[in-house]
Coordinates of C-alpha atoms in Angstrom, one line a residue:
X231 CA -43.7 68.7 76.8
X232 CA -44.5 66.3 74.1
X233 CA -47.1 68.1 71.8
X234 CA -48.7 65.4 69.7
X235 CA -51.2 66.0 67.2
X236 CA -54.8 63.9 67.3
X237 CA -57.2 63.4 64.6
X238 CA -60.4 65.8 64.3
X239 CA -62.7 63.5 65.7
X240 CA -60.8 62.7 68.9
X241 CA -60.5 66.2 69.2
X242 CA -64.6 67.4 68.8
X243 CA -65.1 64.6 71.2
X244 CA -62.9 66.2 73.9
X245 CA -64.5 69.4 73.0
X246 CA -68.4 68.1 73.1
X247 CA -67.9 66.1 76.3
X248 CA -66.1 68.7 78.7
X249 CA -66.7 72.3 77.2
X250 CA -68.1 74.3 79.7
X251 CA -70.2 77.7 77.8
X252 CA -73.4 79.1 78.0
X253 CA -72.8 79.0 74.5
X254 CA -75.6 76.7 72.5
X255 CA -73.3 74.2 70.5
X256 CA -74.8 72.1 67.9
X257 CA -74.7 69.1 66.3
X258 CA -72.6 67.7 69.6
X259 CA -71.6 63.8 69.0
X260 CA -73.0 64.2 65.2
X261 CA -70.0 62.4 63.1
X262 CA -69.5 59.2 62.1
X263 CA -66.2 57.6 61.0
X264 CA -65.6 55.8 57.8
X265 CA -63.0 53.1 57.1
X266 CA -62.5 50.4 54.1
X267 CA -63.8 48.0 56.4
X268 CA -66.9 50.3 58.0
X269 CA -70.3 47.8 57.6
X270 CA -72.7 50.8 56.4
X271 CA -75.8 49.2 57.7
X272 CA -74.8 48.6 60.9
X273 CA -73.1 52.6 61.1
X274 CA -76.7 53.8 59.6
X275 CA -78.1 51.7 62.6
X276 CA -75.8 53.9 65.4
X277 CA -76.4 56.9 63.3
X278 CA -79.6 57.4 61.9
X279 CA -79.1 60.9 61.0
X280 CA -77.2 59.7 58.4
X281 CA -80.7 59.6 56.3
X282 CA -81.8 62.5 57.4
X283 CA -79.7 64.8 57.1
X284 CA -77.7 66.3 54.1
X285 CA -73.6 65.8 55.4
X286 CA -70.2 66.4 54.6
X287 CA -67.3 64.0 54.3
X288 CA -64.0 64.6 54.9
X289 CA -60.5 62.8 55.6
X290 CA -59.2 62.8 58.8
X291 CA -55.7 61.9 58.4
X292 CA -54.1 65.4 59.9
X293 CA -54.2 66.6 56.3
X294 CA -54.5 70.7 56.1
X295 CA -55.9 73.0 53.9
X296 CA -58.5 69.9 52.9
X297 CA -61.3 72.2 51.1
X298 CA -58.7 73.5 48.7
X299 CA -57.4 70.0 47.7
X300 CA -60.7 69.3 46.7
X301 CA -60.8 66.7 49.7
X302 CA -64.1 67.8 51.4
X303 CA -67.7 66.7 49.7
X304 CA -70.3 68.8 50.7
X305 CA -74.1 69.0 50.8
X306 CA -74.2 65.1 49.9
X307 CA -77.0 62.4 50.8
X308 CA -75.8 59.2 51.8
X309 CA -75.9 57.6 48.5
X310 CA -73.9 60.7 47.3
X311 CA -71.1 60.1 49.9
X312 CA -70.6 56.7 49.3
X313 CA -70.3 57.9 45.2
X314 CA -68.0 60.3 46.5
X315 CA -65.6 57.9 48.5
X316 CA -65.5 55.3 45.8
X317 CA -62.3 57.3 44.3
X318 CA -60.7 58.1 47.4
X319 CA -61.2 55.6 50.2
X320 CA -58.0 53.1 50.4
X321 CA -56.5 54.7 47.4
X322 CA -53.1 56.5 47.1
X323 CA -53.1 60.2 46.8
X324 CA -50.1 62.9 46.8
X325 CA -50.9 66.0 49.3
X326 CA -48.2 68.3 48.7
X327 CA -44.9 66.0 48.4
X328 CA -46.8 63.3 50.6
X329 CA -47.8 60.3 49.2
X330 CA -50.3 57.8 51.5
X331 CA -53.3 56.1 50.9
X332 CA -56.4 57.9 52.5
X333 CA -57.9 55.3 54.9
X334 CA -60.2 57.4 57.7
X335 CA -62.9 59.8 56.8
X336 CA -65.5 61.7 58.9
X337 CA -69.1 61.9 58.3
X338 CA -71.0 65.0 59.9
X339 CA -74.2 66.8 59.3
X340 CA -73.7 70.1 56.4
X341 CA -74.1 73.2 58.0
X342 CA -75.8 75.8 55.3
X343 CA -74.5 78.8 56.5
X344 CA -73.5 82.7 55.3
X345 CA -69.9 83.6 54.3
X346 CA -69.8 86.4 57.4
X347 CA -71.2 84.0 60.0
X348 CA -67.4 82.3 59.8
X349 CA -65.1 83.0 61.9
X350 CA -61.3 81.7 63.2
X351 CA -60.0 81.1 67.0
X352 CA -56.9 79.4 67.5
X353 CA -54.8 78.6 71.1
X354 CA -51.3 77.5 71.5
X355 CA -48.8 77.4 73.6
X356 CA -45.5 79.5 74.3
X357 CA -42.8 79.9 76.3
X358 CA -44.1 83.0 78.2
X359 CA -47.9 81.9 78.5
X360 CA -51.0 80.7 75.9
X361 CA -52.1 82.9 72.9
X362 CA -55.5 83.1 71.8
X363 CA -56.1 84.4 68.5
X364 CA -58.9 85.4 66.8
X365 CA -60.3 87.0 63.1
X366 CA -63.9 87.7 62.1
X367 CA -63.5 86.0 59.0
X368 CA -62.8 82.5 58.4
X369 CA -62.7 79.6 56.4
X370 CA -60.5 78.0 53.8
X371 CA -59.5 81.5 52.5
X372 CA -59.0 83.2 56.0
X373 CA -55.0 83.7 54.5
X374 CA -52.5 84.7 56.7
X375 CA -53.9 84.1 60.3
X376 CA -50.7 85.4 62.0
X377 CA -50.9 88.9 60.7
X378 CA -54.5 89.7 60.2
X379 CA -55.8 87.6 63.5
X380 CA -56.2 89.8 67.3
X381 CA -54.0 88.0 69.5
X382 CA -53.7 88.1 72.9
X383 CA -51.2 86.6 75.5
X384 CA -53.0 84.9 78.8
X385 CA -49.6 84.4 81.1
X386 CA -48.7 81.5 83.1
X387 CA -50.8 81.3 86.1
X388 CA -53.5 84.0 85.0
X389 CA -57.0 83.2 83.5
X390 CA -59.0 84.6 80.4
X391 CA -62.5 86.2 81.5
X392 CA -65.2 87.2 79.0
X393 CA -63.8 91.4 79.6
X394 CA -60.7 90.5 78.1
X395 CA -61.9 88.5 75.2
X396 CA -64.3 91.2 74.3
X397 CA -62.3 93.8 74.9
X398 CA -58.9 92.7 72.8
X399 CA -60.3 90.0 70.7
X400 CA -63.7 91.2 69.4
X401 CA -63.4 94.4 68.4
X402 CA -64.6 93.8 64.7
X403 CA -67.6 91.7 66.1
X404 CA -71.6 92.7 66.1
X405 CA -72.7 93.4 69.6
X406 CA -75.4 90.7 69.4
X407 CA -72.5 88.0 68.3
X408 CA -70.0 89.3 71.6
X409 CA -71.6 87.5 74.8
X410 CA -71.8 84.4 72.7
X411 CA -68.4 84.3 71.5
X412 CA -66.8 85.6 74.8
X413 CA -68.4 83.2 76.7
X414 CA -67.6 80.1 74.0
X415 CA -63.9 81.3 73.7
X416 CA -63.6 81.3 78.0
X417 CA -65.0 77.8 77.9
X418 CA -62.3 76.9 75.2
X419 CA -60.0 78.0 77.2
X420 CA -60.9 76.6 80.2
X421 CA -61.0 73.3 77.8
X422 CA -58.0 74.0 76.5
X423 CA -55.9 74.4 79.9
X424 CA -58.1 71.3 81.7
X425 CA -56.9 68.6 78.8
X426 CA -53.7 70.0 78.5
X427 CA -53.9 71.0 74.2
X428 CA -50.9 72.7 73.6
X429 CA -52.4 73.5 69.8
X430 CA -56.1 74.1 69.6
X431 CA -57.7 75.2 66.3
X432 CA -61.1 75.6 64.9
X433 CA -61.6 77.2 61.5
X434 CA -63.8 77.8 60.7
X435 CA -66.6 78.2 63.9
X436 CA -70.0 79.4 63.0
X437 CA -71.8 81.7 65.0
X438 CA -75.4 82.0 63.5
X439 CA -79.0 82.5 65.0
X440 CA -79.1 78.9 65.5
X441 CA -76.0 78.5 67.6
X442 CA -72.6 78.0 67.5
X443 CA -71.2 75.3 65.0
X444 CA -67.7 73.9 65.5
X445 CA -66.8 72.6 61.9
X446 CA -63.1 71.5 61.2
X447 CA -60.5 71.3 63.9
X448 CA -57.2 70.8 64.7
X449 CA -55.6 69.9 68.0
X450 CA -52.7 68.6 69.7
X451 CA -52.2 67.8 73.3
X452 CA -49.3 67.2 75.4
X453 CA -48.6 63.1 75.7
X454 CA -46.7 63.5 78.9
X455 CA -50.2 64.3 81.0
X456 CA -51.4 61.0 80.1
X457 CA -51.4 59.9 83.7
X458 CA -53.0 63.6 84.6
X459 CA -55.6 63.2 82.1
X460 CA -56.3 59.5 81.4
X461 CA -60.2 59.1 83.1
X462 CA -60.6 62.2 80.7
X463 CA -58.7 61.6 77.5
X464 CA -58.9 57.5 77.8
X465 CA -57.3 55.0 75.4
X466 CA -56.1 58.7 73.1
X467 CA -54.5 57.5 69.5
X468 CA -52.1 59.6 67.9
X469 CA -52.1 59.1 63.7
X470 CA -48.9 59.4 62.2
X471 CA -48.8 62.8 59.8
X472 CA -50.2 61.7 56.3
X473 CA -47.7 59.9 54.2
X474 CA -46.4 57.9 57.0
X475 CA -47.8 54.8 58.1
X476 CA -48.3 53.5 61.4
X477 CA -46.2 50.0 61.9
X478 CA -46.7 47.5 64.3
X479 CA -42.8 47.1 64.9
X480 CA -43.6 51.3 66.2
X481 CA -46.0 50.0 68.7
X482 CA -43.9 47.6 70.0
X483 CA -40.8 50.0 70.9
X484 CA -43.6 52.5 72.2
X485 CA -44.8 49.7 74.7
X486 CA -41.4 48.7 75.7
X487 CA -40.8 52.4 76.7
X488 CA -43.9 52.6 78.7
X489 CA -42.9 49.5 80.4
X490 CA -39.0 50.7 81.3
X491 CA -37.4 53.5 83.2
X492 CA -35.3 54.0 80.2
X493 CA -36.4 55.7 76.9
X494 CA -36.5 53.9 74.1
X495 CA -38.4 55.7 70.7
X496 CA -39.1 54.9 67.6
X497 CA -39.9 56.5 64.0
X498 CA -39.6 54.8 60.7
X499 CA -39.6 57.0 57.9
X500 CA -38.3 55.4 55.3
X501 CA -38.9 51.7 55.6
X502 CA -36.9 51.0 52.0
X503 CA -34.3 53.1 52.8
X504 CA -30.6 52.5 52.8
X505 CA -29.4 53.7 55.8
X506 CA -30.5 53.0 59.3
X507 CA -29.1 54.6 63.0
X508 CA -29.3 52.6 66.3
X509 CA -28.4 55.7 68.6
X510 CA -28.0 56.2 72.1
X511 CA -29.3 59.9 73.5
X512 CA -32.2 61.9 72.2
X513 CA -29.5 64.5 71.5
X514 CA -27.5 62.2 69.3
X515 CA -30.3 61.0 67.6
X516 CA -30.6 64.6 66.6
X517 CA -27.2 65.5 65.8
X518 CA -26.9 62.2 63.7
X519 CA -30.1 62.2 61.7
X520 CA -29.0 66.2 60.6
X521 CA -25.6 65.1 59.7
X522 CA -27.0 61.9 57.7
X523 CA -29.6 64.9 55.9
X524 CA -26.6 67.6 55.4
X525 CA -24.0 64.9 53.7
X526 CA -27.2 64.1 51.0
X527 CA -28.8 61.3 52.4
X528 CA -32.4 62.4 53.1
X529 CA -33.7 60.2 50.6
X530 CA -32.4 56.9 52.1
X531 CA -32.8 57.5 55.8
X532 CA -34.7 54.5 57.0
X533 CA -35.7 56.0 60.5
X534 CA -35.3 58.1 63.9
X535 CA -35.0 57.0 67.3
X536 CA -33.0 57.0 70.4
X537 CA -31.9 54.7 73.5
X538 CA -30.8 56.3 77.0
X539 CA -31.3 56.2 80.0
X540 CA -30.0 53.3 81.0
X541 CA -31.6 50.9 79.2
X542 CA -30.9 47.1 80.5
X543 CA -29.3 44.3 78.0
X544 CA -32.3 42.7 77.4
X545 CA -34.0 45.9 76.5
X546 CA -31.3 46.9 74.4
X547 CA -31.9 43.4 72.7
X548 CA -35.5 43.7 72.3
X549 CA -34.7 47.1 70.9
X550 CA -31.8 46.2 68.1
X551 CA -33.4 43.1 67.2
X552 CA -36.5 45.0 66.0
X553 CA -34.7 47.6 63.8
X554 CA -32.3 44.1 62.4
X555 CA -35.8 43.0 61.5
X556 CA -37.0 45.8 59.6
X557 CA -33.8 46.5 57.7
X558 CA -33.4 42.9 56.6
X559 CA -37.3 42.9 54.9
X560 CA -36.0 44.1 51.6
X561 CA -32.9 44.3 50.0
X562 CA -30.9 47.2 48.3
X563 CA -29.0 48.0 45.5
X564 CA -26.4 49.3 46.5
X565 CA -26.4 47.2 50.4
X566 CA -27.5 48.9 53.8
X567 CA -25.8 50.9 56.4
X568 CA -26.7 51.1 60.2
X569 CA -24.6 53.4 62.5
X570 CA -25.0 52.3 66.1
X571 CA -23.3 56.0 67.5
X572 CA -23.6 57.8 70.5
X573 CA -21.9 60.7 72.7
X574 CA -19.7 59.7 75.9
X575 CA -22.5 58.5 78.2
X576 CA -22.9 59.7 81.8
X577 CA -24.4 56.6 83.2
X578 CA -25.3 54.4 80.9
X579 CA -23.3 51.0 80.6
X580 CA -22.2 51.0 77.3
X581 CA -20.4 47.3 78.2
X582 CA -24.0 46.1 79.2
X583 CA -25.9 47.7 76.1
X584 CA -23.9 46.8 73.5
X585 CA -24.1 43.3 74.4
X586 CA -27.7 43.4 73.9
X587 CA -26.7 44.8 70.4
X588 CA -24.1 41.9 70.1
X589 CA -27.0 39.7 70.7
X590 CA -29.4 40.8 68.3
X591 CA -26.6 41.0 65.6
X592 CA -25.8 37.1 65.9
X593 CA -29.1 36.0 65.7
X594 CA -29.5 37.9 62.3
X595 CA -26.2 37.5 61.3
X596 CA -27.1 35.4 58.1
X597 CA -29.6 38.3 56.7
X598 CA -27.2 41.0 57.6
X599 CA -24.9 39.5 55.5
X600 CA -27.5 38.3 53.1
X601 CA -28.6 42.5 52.4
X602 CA -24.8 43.5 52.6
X603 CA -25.0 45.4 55.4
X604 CA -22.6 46.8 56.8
X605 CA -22.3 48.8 60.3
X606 CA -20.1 51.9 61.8
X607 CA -20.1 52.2 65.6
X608 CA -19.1 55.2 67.4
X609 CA -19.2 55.0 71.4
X610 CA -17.8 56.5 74.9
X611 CA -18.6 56.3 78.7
X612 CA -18.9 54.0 81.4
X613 CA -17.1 50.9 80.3
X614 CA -17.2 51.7 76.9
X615 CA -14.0 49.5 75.7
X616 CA -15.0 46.6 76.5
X617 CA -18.4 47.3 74.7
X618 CA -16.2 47.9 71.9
X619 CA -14.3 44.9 72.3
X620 CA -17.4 42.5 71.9
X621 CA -19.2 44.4 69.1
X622 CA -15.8 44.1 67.3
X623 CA -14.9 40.2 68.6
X624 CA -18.6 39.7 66.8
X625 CA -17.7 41.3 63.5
X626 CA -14.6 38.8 63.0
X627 CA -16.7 36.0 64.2
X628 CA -19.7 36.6 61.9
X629 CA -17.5 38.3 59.1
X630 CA -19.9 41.2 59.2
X631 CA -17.8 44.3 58.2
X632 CA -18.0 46.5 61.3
X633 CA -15.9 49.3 61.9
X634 CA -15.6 50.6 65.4
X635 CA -14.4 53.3 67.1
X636 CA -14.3 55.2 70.8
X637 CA -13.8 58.5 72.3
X638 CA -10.8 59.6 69.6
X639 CA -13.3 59.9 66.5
X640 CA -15.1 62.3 66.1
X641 CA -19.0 61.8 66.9
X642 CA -20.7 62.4 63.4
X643 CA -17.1 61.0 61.7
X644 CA -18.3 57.7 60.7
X645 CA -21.7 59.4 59.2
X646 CA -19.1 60.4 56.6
X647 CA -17.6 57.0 56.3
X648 CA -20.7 55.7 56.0
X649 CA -21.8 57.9 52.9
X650 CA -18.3 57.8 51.5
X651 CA -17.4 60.6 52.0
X652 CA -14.0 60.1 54.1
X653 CA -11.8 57.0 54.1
X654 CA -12.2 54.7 56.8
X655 CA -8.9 54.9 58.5
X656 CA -7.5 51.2 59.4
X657 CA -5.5 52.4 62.7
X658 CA -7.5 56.0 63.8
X659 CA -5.3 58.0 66.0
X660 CA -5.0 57.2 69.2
X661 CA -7.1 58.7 71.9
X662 CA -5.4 61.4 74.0
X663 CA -7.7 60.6 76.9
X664 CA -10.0 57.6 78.0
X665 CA -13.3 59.9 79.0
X666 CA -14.9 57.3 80.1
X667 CA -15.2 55.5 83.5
X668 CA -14.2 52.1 84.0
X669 CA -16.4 49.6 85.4
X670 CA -15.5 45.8 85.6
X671 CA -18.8 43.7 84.3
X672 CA -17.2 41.1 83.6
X673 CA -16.4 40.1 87.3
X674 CA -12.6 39.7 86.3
X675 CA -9.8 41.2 88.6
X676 CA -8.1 42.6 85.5
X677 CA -8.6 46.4 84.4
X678 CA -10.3 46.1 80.9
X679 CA -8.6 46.7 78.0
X680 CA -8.2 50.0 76.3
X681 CA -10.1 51.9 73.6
X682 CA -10.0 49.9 70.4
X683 CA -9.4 52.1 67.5
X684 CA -9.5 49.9 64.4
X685 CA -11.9 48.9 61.8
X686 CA -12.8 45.1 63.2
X687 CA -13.7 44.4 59.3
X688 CA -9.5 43.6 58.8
X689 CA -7.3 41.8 60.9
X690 CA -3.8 43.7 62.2
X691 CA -0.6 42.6 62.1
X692 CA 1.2 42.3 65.2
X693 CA 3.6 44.4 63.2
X694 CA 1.5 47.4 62.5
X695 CA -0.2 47.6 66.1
X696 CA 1.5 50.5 68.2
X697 CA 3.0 49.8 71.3
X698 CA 1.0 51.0 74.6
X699 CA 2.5 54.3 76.5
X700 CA 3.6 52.8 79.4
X701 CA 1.3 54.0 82.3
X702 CA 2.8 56.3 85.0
X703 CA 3.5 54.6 88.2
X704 CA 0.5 55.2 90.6
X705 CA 0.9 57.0 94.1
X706 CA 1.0 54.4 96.9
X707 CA -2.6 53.8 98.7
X708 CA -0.9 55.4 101.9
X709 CA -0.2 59.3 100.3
X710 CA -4.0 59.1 99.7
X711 CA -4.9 57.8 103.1
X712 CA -2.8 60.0 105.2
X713 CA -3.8 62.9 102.8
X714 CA -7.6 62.4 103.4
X715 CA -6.7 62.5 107.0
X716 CA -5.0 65.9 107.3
X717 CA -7.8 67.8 104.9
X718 CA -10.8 66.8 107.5
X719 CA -8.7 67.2 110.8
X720 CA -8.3 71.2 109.1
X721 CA -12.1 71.4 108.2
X722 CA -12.8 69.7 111.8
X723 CA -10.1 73.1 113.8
X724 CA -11.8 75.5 111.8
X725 CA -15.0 74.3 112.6
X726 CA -14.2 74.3 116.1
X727 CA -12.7 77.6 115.6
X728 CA -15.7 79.6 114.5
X729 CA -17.8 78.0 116.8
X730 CA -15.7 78.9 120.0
X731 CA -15.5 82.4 118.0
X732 CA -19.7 82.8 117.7
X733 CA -20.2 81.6 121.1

């Protein structure tokens, strides 16, 4: 499951298209949304309810607890909300410790309504099933949902019916408000299971003599049903969180994953930021971004993502050429840092990858060294010394300082070279075991060469470099043969045996 979150009005449209309730919902398809570049004559022409009605504006930017920010202008005309967005649209605003610029805003039609006519219903996901939760009060000061809300657990494969809801949800509701709210929370449900949410909030819902009025929401759905639900959900965005931008160099990776069999993600986070990963495995990704946090550099990590699964050399390419091009936009201080690391791979070719790397490293070889930067690689698996080789032939070629190291250093060790916070050894200690498994790209009859263990940012004496254990001599091809032989002729007699034996 990949629960991402989408904005409000992608959301309510979901909701007002497929809802199934006896319930009457209003103001269904009533919003209208506002950009710095929105023509207001020609959104006045596809809404004219705009003049009629008095409305409420509001960012949608997946910002919470909007009312009490003061980000939600109420009971306005139209001439009142453009007065009101003159101070907020496209300017920079802190929400919390997030700073971003509020671009998107949604228009909808005010809802005059009674403090007791609010109430809160939530659904999401767990391990064991779906919880629906639901208190009799809502709105912005409905407090602490998970102790005061009903809640109760539909398992997987069972289905919510209006006896349940009534009977474990609404117990604090008027009779005359029961059949309308059991029937509209079953239809959420159903709405809720049918687009696969994972996160479906509305707070607060209004239930009044008029009907039932879905005012703010917030949703998330699972990404990975996109080819379930794509006649339903169609071209579905997904906003960053508020403080992060959305960048174009994002959208590229994001299309070169849905275009591959291999993963390839992501995230920038920090687009001045000093130090930058290239890692292979979502796992890694993990284990290196916490490391980079816990030895004090929050502040400066640039951004997240992850290569596996195989990913080809051109991918790779495509892939660190893209993150070469973002660190290199600006420089720093104090020069930048990119840690290509990874675990011992199961499949992947690291030979084949980091080549790809190589690539993208020579053609930005004069910026790299322009913004200082300089890289720690960490890497094990199929072929993985002669991936170290090349990245380490193109540090002394390009006189890029990169330091690089296989299977006998630590994973997360170079995080703390990196940061300064261990010395970079010239001559690591030598590997006790290869754990990896050779396999000859290069076409060449010769067995590739062992791990290298040395920074490739200083050249080694011949005098300093440690003689190679002499391998032990290999048992002649025969033993094997003749051994292979004897274990299936005993499998074959035993076979034989218990057959005679049944019969």
């Amino acid at each position: 499951m990949s629960a991402k979150a989408i904005s409000e009005q992608t959301g309510k449209e979901f909701l007002y298209k497929y809802i199934s309730t006896s319930a009457a919902i209003q103001n269904r398809f009533k919003y209208a949304s506002v950009t710095e570049s929105t023509d207001w004559d020609r959104l006045v022409h596809e809404h004219p309810w705009l003049l009629t009605e008095r409305l409420v504006v509001k960012p949608d930017q997946l910002i919470k607890r909007r009312g009490k920010l003061g980000l939600i202008g109420v009971n306005l005309d139209l001439q009142g909300v453009k007065e009101w967005l003159k101070p907020r649209l496209g300017k920079e605003t802190f929400v919390a410790k997030a700073k971003g610029i509020l671009r998107n805003f949604l228009v909808e039609p005010f809802v005059p309504h009674k403090q007791d006519e609010e109430v809160y219903v939530c659904i999401y996901a767990a391990r064991e099933g779906d919880y629906v939760l639901f208190h009799h009060e809502g709105g912005v000061d409905v407090g602490d949902v998970d102790a005061k809300a009903q809640k109760f657990l539909v398992k997987v494969d069972e289905k919510l019916c209006e006896d349940d809801v009534k009977t474990h949800l609404l117990g604090q509701v008027h009779n005359q408000k029961k059949d309308i709210l059991a029937s509209f929370i079953v239809g959420l449900f159903r709405l809720y299971e049918d687009l696969y949410f994972t996160y479906l909030e509305i707070n607060p819902l209004v239930i009044s003599q008029n009907g039932v009025f879905v005012l703010d929401m917030a949703a998330k759905i699972d990404a990975t049903a996109d080819y379930i639900c794509k006649v339903k959900w169609g071209d579905v965005e997904f906003p960053p969180p508020f403080g992060r931008e959305a960048y174009p160099e994002e959208a590229y990776i994001a299309d070169l994953d849905a275009k591959s069999g291999a993963s390839l993600k992501l995230t920038i986070l920090n687009p001045k930021g000093r130090i930058w990963t290239m890692v292979a495995g979502g796992g890694a990704s993990v284990v290196y971004s916490d490391t980079i946090c816990d030895l004090g550099g929050v502040d400066e990590l640039a951004n997240y993502g992850e290569y596996s699964g195989a990913p080809s050399e051109q991918q790779t390419y495509d892939y660190a050429k893209t993150i070469l091009s973002l660190m290199t936009k600006e420089k720093h201080p104090d020069g930048k840092i990119l840690i290509i690391g990874g675990s011992i791979a199961n499949f992947t070719n690291v030979a084949a990858t980091f080549k790809g790397i190589v690539r993208a490293i020579k053609d930005y070889q004069v910026p790299l060294k322009e913004h200082e930067v300089t890289i720690f690689v960490r890497r094990g698996g199929p072929n993985y010394q002669e991936g170290l080789r090349v990245m380490g032939e193109v540090g002394k070629t390009t006189g890029i300082p990169i330091h690089v190291f296989g299977t006998e250093t630590h994973m997360t060790a170079i995080v703390g070279m990196a940061l300064g916070h261990r010395p970079i050894p010239n001559q690591p200690p030598t590997a006790a075991h290869t754990a990896n498994f050779l396999l000859n790209a290069s076409g060449s009859t010769s067995t590739p060469a062992t791990s290298r263990t040395t920074s490739f940012s200083e050249s080694r004496n011949h005098e300093d470099s440690t003689p190679a254990k002499k391998s032990k001599p290999a048992a002649p091809p025969g033993i094997w043969i003749v051994t292979r032989e004897l274990v299936l002729s005993f499998f074959f007699y035993c076979y034989q045996f218990l057959f005679v034996k049944l019969l």
